[in-house]
Coordinates of C-alpha atoms in Angstrom, one line a residue:
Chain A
X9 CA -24.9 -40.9 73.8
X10 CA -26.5 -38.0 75.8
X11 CA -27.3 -34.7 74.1
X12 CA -28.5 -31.5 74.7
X13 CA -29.9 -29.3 72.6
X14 CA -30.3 -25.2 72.9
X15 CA -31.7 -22.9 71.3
X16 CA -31.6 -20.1 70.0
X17 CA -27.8 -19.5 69.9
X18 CA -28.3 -15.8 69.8
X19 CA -31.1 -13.4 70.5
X20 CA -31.9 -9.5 70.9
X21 CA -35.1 -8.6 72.2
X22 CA -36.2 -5.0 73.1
X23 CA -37.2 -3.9 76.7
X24 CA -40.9 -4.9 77.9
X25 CA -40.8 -8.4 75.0
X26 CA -41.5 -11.7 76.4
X27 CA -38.9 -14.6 76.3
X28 CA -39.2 -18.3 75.8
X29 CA -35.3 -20.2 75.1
X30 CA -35.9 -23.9 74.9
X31 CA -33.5 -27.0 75.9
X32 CA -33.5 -30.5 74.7
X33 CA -31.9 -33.5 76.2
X34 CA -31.6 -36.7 74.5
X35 CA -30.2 -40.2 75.1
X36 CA -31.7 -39.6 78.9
X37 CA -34.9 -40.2 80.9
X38 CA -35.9 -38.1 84.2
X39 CA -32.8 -35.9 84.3
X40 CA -32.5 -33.1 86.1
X41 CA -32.3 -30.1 84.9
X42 CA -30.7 -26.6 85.0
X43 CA -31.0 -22.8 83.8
X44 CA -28.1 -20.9 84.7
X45 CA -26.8 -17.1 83.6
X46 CA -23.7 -15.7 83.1
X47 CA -23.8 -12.0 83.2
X48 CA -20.8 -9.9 82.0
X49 CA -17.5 -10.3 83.6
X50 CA -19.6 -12.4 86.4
X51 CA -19.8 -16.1 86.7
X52 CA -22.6 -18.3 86.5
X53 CA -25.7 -18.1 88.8
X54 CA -28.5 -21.1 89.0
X55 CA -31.5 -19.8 88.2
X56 CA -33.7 -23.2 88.4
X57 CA -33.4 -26.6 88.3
X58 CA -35.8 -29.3 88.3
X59 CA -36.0 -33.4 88.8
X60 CA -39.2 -33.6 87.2
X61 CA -42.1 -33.1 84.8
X62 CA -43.4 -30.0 86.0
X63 CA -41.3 -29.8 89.4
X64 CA -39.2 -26.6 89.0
X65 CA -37.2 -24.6 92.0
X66 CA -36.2 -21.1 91.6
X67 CA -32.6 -20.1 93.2
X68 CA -33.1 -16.6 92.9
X69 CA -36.4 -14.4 92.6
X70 CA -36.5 -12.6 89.2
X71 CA -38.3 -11.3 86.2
X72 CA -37.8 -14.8 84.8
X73 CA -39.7 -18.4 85.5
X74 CA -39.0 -22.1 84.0
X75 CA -41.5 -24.6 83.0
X76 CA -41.1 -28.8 82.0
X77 CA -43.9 -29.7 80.3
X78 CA -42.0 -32.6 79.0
X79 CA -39.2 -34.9 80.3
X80 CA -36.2 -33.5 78.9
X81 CA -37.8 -30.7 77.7
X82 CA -36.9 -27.6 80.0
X83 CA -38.1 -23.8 79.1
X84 CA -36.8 -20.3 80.3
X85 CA -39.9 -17.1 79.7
X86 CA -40.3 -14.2 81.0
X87 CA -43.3 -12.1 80.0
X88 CA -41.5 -8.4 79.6
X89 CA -38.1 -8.6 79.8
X90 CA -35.8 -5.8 81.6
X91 CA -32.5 -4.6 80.5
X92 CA -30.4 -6.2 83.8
X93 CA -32.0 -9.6 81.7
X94 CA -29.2 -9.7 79.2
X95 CA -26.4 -12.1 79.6
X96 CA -25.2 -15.9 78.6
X97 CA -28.0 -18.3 79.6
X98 CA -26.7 -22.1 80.1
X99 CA -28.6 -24.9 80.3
X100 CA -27.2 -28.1 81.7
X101 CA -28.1 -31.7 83.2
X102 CA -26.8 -34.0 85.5
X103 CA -26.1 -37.7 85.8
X104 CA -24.2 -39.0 88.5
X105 CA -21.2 -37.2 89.0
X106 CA -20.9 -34.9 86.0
X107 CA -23.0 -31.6 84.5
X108 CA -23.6 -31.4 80.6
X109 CA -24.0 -27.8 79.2
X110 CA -25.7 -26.5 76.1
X111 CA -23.8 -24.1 73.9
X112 CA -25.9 -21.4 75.5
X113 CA -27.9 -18.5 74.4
X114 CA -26.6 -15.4 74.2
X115 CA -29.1 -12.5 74.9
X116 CA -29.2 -9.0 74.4
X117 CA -31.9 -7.1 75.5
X118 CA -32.1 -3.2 74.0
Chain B
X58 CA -24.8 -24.4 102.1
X59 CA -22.3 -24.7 99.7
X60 CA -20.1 -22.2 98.1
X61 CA -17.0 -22.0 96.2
X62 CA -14.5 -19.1 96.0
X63 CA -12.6 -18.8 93.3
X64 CA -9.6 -16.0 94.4
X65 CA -8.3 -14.7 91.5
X66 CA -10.7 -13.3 88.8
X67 CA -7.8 -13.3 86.1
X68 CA -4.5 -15.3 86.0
X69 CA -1.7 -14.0 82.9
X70 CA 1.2 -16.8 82.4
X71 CA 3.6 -17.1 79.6
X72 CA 3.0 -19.9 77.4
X73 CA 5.2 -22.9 78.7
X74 CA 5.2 -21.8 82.2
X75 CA 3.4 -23.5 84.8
X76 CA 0.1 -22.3 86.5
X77 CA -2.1 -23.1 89.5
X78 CA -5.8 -22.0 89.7
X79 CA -6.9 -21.6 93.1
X80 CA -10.8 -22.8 94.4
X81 CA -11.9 -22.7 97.9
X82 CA -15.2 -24.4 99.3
X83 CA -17.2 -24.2 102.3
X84 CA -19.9 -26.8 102.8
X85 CA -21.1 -28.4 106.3
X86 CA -21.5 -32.1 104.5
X87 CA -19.0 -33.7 102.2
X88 CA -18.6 -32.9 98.9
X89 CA -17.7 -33.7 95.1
X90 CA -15.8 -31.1 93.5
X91 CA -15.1 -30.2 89.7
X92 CA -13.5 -27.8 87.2
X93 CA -14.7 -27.1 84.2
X94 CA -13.5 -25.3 81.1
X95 CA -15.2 -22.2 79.1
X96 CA -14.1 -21.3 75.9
X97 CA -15.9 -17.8 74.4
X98 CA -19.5 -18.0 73.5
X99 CA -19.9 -21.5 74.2
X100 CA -21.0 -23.6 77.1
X101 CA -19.1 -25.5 79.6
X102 CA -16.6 -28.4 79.3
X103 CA -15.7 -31.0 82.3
X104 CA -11.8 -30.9 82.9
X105 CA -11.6 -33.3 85.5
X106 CA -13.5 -34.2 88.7
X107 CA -12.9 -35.6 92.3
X108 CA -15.8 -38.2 93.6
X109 CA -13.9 -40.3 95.9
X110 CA -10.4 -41.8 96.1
X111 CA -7.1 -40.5 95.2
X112 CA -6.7 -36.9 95.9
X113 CA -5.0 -36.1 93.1
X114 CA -7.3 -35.9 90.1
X115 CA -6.1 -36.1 86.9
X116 CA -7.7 -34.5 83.8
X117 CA -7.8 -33.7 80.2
X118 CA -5.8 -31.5 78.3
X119 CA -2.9 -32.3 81.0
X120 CA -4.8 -30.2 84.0
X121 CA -4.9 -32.3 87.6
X122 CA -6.0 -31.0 90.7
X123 CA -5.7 -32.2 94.3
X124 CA -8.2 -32.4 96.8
X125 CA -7.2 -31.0 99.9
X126 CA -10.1 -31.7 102.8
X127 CA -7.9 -30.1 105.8
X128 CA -7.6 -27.1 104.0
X129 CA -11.2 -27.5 101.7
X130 CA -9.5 -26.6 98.7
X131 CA -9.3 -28.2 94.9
X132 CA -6.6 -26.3 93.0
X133 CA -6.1 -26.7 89.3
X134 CA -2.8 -27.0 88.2
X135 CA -0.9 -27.3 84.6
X136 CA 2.9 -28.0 84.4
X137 CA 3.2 -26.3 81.0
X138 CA 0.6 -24.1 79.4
X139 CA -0.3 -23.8 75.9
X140 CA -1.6 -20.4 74.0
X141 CA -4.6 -22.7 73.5
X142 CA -5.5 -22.9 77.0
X143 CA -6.6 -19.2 77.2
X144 CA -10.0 -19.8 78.3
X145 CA -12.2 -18.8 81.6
X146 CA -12.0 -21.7 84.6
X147 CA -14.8 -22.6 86.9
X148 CA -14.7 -25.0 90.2
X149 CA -17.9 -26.2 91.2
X150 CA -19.1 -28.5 93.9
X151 CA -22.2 -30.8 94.3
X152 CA -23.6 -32.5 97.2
X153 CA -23.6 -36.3 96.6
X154 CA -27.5 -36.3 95.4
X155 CA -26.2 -34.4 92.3
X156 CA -29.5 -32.0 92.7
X157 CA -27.4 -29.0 92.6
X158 CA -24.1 -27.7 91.0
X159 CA -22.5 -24.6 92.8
X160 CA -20.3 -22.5 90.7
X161 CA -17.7 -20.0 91.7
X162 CA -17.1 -16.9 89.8
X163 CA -14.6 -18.0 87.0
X164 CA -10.8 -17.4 86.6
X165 CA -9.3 -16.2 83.4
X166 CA -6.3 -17.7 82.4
X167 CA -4.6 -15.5 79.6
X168 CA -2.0 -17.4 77.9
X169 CA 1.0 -14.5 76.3
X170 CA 3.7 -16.0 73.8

């Protein structure tokens, strides 16, 4: 069965620190893939998603960027992260009619 | 482009009452539609989906929705709710390649005994 692995579960960081959260998927091959945030009392925003090794599309533009250096292997940096950073980052991935979620990370950035 | 409105930010019912979520989508191609569950501090759960076929969608946890093209809506509904189904609800639609998920902005149902 398919599974997707996130990680850390939580994480506070102070103002100006770089970022790297890291998602797994297994029991898949070429999936795509998703970053998404869910900022206080708001709902969930993509941030990028990407159908391949090292094909990544950005939704919004931010202080953040994604990478796939692997297949189902899908990373979320930044190099100094801001304060409006903080919030519930989801990653997810899609097969044919249905989107699987991580548990998410929850960041604080003080 | 796609987007889903999701009228009511936070929804209080009595436990054993009945409750309907509302979700509203705008797209210029056809569309698959979804709802999915949130529980705190954890990611997201599918409750149900409509791809094709009958309108009426039935999911887990007793929630069904119905598809409603004339009006583009996909409401959520539950005949009797439980304490346990205090949780945040999102609709989301896709475009049939599945390349992107479009989220609206949650509803939180608050279950009271």
């Amino acid at each position: 069965s398919q599974t997707i692995h996130q990680w850390p579960a939580t994480l506070v960081q102070p103002v100006g620190s770089p970022l790297s959260l890291e998602c797994t998927v297994e029991g898949t091959s070429n999936p795509n893939l998703y970053w998404y945030r869910q900022a206080a009392g708001r709902g969930l925003q993509l941030l990028f998603y990407s159908v391949g090794i090292g094909q990544i599309s950005s939704e919004v533009p931010q202080n953040l960027s994604a990478s796939r250096p692997q297949d189902r292997q899908f990373i979320l940096s930044s190099k100094k992260l801001l304060l409006s950073d903080s919030g519930f980052y989801l990653c997810a991935w899609t097969v044919e009619g249905e989107a699987f979620f991580g548990q998410g990370t929850r960041l604080t950035v003080v | 482009a796609q987007s889903v409105t999701q009228l009511d930010s936070q929804v209080p019912v009595f436990e054993e009452a009945p409750v309907e979520l509302r979700c509203n989508y705008s797209s210029s191609v056809s569309v698959y539609l979804f709802w999915y569950v949130q529980y705190p501090n954890q990611g997201l759960q599918l409750l149900l989906k409509y791809l094709s076929g009958s309108t009426l969608v039935k999911g887990i946890n007793g929630f069904e929705a119905e598809f409603n093209k004339s009006q583009t809506s996909f409401h959520l509904r539950k005949p009797s709710v439980h304490i346990s189904d205090t949780a945040e609800y999102f609709c989301a639609v896709s475009r049939y390649n599945f390349n992107k998920f479009y989220f609206g902005s949650g509803t939180k149902l608050n279950v009271k005994p």
